[in-house]
Tab-separated table of C-alpha atoms and ligand atoms in Angstrom:
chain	number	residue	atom	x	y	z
A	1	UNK	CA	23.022	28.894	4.148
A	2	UNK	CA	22.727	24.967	2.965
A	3	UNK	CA	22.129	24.888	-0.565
A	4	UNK	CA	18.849	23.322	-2.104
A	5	UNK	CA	18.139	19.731	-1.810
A	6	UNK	CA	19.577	18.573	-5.719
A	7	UNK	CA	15.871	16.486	-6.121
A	8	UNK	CA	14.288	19.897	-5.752
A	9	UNK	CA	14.043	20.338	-10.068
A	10	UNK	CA	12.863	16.525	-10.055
A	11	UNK	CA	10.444	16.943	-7.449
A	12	UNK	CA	8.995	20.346	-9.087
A	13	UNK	CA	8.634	18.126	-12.469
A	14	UNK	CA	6.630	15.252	-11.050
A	15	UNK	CA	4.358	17.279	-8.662
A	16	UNK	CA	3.310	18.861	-12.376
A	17	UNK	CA	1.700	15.946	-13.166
A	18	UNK	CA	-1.901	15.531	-11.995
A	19	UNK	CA	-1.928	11.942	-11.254
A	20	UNK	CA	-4.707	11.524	-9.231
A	21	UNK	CA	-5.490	7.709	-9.132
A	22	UNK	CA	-8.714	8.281	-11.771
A	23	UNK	CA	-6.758	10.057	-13.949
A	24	UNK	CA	-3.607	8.937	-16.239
A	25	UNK	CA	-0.397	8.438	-14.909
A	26	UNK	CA	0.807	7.676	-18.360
A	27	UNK	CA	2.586	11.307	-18.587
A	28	UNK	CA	4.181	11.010	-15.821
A	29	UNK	CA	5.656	7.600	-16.986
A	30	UNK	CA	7.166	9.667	-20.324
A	31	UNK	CA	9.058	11.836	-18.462
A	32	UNK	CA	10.674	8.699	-16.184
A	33	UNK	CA	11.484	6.715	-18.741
A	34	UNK	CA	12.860	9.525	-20.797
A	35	UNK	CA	14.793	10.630	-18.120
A	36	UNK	CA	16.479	6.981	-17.488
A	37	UNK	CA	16.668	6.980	-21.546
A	38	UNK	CA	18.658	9.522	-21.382
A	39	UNK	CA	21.202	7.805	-19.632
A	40	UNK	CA	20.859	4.457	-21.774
A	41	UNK	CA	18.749	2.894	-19.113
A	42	UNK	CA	15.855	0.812	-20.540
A	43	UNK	CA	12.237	1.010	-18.790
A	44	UNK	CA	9.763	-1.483	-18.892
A	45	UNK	CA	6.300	-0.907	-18.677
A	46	UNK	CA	3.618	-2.812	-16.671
A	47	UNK	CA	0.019	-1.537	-18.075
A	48	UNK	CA	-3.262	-2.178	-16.401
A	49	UNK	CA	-5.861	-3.233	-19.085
A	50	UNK	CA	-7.100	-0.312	-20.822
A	51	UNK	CA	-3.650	0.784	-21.473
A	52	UNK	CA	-3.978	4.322	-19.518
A	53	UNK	CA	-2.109	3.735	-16.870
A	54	UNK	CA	1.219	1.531	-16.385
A	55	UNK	CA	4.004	0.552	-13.695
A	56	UNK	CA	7.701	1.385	-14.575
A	57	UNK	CA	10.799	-0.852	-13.702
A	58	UNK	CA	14.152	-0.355	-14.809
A	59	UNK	CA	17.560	-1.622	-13.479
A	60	UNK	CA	20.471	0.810	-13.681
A	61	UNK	CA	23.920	-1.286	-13.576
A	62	UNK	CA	24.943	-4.776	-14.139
A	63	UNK	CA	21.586	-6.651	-15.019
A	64	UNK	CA	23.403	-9.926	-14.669
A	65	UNK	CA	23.203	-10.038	-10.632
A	66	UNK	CA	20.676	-9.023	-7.539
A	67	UNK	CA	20.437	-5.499	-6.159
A	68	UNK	CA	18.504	-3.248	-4.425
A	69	UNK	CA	14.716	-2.296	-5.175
A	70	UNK	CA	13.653	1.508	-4.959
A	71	UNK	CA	9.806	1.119	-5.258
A	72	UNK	CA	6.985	3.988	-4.952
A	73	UNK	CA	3.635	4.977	-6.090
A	74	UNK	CA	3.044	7.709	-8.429
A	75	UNK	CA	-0.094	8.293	-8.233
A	76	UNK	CA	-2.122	10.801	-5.394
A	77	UNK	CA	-5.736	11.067	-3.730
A	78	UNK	CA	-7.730	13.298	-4.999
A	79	UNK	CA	-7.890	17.462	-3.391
A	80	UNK	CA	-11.467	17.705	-4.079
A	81	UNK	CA	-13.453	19.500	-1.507
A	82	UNK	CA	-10.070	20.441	0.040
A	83	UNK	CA	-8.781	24.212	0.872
A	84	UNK	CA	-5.505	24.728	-0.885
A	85	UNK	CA	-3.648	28.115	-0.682
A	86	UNK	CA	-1.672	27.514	-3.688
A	87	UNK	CA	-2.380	24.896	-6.769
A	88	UNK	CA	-1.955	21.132	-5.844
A	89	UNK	CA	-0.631	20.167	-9.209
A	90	UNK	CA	2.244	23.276	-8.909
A	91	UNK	CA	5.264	22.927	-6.377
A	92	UNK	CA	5.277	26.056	-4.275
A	93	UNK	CA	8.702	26.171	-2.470
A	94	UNK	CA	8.140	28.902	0.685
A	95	UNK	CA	10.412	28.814	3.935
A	96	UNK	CA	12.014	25.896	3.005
A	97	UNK	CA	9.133	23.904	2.491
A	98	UNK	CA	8.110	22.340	-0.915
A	99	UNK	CA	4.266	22.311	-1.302
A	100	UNK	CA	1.914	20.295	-3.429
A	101	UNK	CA	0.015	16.938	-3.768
A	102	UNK	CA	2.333	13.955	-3.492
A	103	UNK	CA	4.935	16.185	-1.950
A	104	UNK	CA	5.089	14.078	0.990
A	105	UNK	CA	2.968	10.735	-0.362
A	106	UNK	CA	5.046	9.911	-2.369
A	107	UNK	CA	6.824	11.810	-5.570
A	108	UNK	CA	9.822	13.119	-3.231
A	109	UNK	CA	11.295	9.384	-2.627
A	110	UNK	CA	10.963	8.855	-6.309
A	111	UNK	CA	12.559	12.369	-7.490
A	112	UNK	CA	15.390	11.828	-5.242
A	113	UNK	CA	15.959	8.376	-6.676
A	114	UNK	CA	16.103	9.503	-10.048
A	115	UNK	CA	18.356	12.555	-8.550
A	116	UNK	CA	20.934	10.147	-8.190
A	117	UNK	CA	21.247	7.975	-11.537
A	118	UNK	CA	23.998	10.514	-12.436
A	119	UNK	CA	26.481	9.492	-9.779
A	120	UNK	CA	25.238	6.085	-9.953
A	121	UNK	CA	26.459	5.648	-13.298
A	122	UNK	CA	29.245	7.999	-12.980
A	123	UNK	CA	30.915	5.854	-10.114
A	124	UNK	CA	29.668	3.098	-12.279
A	125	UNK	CA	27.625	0.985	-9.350
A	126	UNK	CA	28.663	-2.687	-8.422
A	127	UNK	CA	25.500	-3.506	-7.013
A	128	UNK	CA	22.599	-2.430	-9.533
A	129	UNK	CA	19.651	-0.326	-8.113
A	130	UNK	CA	16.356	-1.341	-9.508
A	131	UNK	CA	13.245	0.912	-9.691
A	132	UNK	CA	10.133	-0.182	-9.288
A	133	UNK	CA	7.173	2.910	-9.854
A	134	UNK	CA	3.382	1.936	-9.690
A	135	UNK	CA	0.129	3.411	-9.999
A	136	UNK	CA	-3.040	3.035	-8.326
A	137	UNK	CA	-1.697	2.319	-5.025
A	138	UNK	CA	-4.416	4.763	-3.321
A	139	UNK	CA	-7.316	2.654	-4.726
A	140	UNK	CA	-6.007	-0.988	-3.533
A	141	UNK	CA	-2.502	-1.660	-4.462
A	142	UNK	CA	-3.644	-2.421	-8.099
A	143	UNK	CA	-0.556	-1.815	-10.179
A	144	UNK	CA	1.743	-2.989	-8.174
A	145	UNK	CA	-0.181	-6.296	-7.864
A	146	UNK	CA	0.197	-6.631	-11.525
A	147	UNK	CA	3.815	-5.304	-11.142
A	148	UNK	CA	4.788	-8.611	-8.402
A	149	UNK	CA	3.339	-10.967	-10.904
A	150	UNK	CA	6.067	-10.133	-13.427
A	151	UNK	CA	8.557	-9.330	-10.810
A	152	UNK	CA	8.115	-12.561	-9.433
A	153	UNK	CA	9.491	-14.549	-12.532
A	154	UNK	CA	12.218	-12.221	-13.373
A	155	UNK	CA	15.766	-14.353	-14.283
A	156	UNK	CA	17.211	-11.857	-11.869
A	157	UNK	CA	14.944	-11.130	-8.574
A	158	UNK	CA	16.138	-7.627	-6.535
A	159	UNK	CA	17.652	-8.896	-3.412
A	160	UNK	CA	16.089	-6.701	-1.586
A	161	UNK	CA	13.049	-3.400	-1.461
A	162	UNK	CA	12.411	-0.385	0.278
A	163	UNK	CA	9.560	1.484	-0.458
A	164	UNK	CA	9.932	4.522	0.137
A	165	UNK	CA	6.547	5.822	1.940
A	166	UNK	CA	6.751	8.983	4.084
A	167	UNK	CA	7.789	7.867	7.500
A	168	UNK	CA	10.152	10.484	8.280
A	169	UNK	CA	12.879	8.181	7.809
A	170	UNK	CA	12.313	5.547	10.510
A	171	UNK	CA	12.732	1.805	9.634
A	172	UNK	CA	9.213	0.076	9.291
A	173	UNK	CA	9.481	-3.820	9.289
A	174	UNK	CA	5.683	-4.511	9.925
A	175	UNK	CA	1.984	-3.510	8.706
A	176	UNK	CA	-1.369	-4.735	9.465
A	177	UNK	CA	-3.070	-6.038	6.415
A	178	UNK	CA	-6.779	-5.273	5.405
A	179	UNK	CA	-9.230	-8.087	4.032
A	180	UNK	CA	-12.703	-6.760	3.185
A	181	UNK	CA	-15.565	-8.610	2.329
A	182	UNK	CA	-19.319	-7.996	0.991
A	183	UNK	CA	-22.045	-10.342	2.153
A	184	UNK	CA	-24.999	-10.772	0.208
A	185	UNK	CA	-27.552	-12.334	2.252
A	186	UNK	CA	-30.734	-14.140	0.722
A	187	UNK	CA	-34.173	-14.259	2.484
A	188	UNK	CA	-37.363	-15.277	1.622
A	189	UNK	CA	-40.189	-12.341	1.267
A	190	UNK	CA	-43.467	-13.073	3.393
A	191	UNK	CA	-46.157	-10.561	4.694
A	192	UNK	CA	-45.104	-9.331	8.128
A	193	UNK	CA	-48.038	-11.309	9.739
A	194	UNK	CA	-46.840	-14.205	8.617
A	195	UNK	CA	-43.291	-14.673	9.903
A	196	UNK	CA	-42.811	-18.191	10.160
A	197	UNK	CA	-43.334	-18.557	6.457
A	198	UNK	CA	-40.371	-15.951	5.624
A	199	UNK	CA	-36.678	-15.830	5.723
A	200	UNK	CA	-35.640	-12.287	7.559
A	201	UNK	CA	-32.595	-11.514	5.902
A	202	UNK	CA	-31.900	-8.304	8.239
A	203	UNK	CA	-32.209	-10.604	11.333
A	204	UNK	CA	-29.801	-13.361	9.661
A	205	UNK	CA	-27.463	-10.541	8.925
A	206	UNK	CA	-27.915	-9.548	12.353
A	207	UNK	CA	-27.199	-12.945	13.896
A	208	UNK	CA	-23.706	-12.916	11.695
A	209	UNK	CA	-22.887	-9.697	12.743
A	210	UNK	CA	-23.153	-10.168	16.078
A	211	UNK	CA	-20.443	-13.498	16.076
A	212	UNK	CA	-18.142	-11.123	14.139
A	213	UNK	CA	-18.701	-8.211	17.339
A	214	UNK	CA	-18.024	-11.762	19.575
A	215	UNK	CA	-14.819	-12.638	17.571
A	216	UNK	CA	-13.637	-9.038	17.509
A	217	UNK	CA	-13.953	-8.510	20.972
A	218	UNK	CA	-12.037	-11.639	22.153
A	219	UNK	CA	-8.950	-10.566	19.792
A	220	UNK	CA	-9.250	-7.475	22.057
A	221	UNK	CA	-9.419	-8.730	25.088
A	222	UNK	CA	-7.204	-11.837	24.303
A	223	UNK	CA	-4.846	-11.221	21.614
A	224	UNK	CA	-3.089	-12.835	19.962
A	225	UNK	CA	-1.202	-9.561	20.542
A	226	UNK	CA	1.738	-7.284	18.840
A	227	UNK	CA	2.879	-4.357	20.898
A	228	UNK	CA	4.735	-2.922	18.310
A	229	UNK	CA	1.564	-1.432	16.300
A	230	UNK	CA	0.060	0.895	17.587
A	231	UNK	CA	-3.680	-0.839	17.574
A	232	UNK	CA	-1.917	-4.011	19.360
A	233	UNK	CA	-4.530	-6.695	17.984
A	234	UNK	CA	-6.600	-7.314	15.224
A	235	UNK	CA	-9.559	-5.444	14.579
A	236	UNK	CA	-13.090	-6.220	12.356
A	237	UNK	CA	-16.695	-3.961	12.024
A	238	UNK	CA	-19.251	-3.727	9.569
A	239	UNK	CA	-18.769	-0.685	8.350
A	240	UNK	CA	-22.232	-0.277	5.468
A	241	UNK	CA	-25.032	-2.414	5.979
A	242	UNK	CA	-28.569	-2.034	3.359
A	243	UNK	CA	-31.628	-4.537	3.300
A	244	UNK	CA	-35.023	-4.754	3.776
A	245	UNK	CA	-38.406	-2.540	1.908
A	246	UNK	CA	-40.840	-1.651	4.219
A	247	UNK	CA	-41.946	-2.436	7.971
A	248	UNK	CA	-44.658	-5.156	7.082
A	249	UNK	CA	-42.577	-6.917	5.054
A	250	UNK	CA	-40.104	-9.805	5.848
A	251	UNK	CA	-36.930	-8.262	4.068
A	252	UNK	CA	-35.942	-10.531	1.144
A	253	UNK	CA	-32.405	-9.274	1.117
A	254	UNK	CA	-29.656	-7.308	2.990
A	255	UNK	CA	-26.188	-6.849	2.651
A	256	UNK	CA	-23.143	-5.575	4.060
A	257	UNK	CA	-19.404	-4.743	4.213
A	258	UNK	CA	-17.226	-5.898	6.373
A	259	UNK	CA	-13.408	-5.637	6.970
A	260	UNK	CA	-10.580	-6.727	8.848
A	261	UNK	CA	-7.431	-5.111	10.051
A	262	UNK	CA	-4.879	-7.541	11.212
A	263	UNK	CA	-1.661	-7.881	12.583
A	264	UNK	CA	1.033	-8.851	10.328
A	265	UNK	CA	1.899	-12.224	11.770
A	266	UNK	CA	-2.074	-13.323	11.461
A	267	UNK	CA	-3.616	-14.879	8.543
A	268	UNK	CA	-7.106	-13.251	7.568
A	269	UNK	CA	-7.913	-16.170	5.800
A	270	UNK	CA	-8.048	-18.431	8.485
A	271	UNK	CA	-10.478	-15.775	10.601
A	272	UNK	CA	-12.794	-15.385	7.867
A	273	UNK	CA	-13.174	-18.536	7.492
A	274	UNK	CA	-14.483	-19.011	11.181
A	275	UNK	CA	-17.162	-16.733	10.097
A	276	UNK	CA	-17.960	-18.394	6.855
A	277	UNK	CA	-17.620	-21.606	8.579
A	278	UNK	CA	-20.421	-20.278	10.922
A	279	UNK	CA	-22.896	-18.910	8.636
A	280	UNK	CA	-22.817	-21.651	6.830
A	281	UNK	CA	-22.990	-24.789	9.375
A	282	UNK	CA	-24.580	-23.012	12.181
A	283	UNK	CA	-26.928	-20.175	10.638
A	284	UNK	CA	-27.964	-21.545	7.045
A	285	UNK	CA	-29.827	-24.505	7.868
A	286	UNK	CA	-32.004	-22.637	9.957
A	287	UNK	CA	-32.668	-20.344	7.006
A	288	UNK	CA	-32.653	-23.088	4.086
A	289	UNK	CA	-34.901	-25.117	7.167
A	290	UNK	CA	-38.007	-22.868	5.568
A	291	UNK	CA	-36.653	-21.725	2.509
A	292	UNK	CA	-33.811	-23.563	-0.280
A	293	UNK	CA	-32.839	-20.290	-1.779
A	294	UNK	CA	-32.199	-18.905	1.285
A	295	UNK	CA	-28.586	-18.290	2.530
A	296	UNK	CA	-25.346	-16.648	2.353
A	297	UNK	CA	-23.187	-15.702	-0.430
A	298	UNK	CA	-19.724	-13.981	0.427
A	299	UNK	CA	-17.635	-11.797	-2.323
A	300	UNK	CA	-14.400	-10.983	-1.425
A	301	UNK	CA	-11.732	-8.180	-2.166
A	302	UNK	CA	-8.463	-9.057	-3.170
A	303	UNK	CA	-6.896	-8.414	0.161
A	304	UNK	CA	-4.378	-5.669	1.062
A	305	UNK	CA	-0.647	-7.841	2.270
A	306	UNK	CA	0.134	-7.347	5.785
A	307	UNK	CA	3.970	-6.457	6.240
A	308	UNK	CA	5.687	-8.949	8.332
A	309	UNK	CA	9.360	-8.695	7.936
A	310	UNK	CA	11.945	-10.750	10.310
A	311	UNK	CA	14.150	-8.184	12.044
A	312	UNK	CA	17.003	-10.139	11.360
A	313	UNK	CA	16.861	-9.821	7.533
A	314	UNK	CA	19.428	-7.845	6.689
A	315	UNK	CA	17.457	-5.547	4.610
A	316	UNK	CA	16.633	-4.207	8.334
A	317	UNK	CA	20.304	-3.659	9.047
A	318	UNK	CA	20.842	-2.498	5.751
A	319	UNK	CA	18.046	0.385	5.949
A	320	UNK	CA	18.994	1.703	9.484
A	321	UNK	CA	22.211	1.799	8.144
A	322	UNK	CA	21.201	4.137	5.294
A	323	UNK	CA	18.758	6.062	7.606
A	324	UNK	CA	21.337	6.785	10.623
A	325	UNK	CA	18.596	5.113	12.541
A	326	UNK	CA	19.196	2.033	15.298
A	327	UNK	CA	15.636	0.978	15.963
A	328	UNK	CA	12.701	-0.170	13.793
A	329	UNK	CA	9.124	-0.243	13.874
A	330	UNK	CA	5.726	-1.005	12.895
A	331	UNK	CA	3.006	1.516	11.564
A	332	UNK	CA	-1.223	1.270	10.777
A	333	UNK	CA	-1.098	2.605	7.562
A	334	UNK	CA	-0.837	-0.218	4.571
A	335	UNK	CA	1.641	-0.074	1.381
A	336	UNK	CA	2.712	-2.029	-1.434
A	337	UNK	CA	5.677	-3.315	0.948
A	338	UNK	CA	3.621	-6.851	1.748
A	339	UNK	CA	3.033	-7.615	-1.951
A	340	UNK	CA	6.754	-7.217	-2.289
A	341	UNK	CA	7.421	-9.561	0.781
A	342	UNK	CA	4.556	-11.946	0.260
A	343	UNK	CA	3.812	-12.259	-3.228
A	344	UNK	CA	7.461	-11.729	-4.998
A	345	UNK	CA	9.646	-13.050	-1.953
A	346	UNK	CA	11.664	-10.126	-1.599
A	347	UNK	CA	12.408	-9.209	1.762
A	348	UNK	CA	11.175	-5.506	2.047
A	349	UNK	CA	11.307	-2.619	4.769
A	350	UNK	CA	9.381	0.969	4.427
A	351	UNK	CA	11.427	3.994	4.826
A	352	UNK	CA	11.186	7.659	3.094
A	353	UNK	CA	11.874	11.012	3.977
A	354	UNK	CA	8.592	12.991	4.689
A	355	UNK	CA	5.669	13.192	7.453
A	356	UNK	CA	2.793	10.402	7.092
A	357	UNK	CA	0.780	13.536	8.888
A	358	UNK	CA	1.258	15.393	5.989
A	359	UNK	CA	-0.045	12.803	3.521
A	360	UNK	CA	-3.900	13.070	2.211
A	361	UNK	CA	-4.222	16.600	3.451
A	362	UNK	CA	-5.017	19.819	1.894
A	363	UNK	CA	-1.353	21.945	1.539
A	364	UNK	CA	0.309	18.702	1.684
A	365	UNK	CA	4.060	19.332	2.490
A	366	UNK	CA	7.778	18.227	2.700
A	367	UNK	CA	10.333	20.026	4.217
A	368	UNK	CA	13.754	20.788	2.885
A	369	UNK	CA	15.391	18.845	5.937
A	370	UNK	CA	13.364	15.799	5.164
A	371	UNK	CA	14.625	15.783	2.052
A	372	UNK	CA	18.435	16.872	2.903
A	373	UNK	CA	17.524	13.705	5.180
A	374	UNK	CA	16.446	12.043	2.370
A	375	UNK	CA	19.463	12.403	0.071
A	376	UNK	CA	21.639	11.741	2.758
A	377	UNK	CA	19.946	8.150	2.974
A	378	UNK	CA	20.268	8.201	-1.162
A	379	UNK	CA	23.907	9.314	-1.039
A	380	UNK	CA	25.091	5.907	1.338
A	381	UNK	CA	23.244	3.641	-0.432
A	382	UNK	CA	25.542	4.921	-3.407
A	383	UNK	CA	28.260	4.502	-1.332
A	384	UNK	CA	27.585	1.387	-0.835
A	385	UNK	CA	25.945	0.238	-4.564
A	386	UNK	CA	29.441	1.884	-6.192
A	387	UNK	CA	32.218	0.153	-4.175
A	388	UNK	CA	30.147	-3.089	-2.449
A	389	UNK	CA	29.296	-6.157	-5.023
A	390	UNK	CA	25.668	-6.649	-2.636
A	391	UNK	CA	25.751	-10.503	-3.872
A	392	UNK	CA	29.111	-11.619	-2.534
A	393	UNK	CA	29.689	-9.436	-0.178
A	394	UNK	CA	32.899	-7.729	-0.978
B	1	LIG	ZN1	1.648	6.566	-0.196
């Protein structure tokens, strides 16, 4: 009979904490950073603006020199309207199974990261290990965008990440990123007779939509391509549209969301501005032709970072190292892994034990080999942060 996974106290601790992205994480936080305290590691502590919530990094081992990032979110979606057997915020461990919100997304990649400070500082690590714990990640990547900004100045930059997102241990070098956009646009109000002398913002809207459909369907049907995600191109739709007040009226306003998926290697910017581009030199003049006012006005989301890491970094070779895994791959769900890459220059992979499936659902779960897996990943990057000197090489 294998013995329980050591994270298994950890993992029962943090699970305890309701840190559903509304709510505080700020408890959660305590017990980290008393936890590292306890072993003379410092924290510090990123806080978003109303001081409820706040990021945690702390480097355990020589501060002097670059090591190896450990990042995660620690904060959950919401179970509201789900069916849960047992209580989300309680870790119910039944035929070797561990059960509770964030079980698999993402508190068991943390819990077995802390797990192993002990024998980190015990074999007194060459190459330091740096922790990097965010919140909000479920509602747009917010704290770890704060998180990057700071990161990104530090004297001493980790050399490299993994964030440690449930993909049952496989390597992920590649994401699509998500760019989403509201667009306001401005008619001019007229009685329904008299439609010459009006500005019909719904049909405007309409005539932008329809490029975007046009645009959307030649990335489909012509690429550019990656065959390593699963949706091979880039994808776009209006996903909420609102406007107009009543049938003999010549709608004043309407607006809508749109957003784009893309592959990693493509820039969003450059395809939104094709559609800004044509709204404004193609559509508006037609619109500002009968009235000034009229036209479009675009507000934009800070966008979600694609992933787009070059195979041959050696974080890849690093990380299927760790994982016992030869191959790597790409995925269609989005982390904190491009803001990593893009914004702080670190090259960064995603790997963690636990089933993406799993995530978001009601009687979210990990299993006890996924964690076993797990440690086993945790235990030879030990091996290799306790005897290995990651900047030189020996
Ligand atoms: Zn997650």
């Amino acid at each position: 009979m294998p013995t329980d996974p050591i994270s298994l106290p950890i993992i029962e601790k943090l699970i305890g904490f309701d840190t559903t992205s509304r709510e505080s994480n700020l408890d959660l936080i305590a017990y980290i950073r008393q936890y590292l305290d306890d072993f003379g590691i410092e924290s510090r502590l990123v806080h978003d603006d109303d001081g409820r919530k706040a990021n945690l990094y702390a480097t355990v081992g020589p501060a002097d020199r670059r090591g190896i990032c450990l990042s995660g979110h620690t904060d959950v979606v919401p179970v509201d309207g789900q069916e849960w057997d047992s209580d989300p915020f309680q870790a119910l461990v039944r035929d070797e199974k561990i059960f509770g919100r964030g079980t698999a997304d993402m508190k068991s990649f943390i819990a077995i990261a802390l797990a192993f400070v002990p024998q980190f500082l015990e074999r007194r690590l060459r190459t330091p290990v740096h922790f990097a714990f965010s919140y909000d990640e479920e509602v747009g990547h917010l704290g770890a965008k704060r998180l990057v900004e700071v990161m990104k100045d530090m004297p001493v930059k980790p050399a490299m990440c993994i964030v440690g997102e449930p993909t049952s241990l496989g390597v992920i070098i590649g994401h699509k990123g998500k760019k989403k956009v509201r667009i306001n646009v401005h008619g001019h109000e007229a009685h329904s007779s008299l439609t010459h002398e009006g500005v019909n913002a719904i049909e405007y809207a309409a005539r932008l939509i329809a490029f975007m459909q046009g645009m959307a369907r030649k990335w489909q049907n012509e690429g550019p391509f990656d065959d390593e995600c699963d949706v091979p191109f880039t994808t776009m739709q209006v996903g909420l549209i609102q406007g107009g007040t009543a049938p003999n009226i010549v709608p004043k306003s309407c607006v809508f969301d749109m957003e784009i998926r893309h592959l990693p290697a493509v820039d969003p910017e450059a395809l939104f501005d094709e559609i800004r581009r044509h709204a404004q030199d193609v559509i508006e003049p037609e619109m500002k032709a009968v009235a000034a006012s009229a036209g479009f006005e675009f507000v934009e989301t800070p966008p979600n970072l694609a992933l787009n890491t070059d195979p041959d970094e050696p974080v890849v070779a690093f990380v299927k190292r760790l994982a016992g895994q030869n191959k790597h791959g790409k995925v269609g769900f989005g982390t904190e892994a491009g803001l990593f890459q893009q914004r702080a220059g670190i090259p960064t992979v995603v790997c963690g034990p636990g089933d993406i499936g799993q995530a978001h659902k009601p009687n979210e779960f990990i299993t006890f080999d996924q964690l076993r897996k797990g440690e086993a990943f945790m235990q030879r990057l030990a091996d290799y942060v306790c005897t290995k000197d990651l900047a030189d090489g020996t």
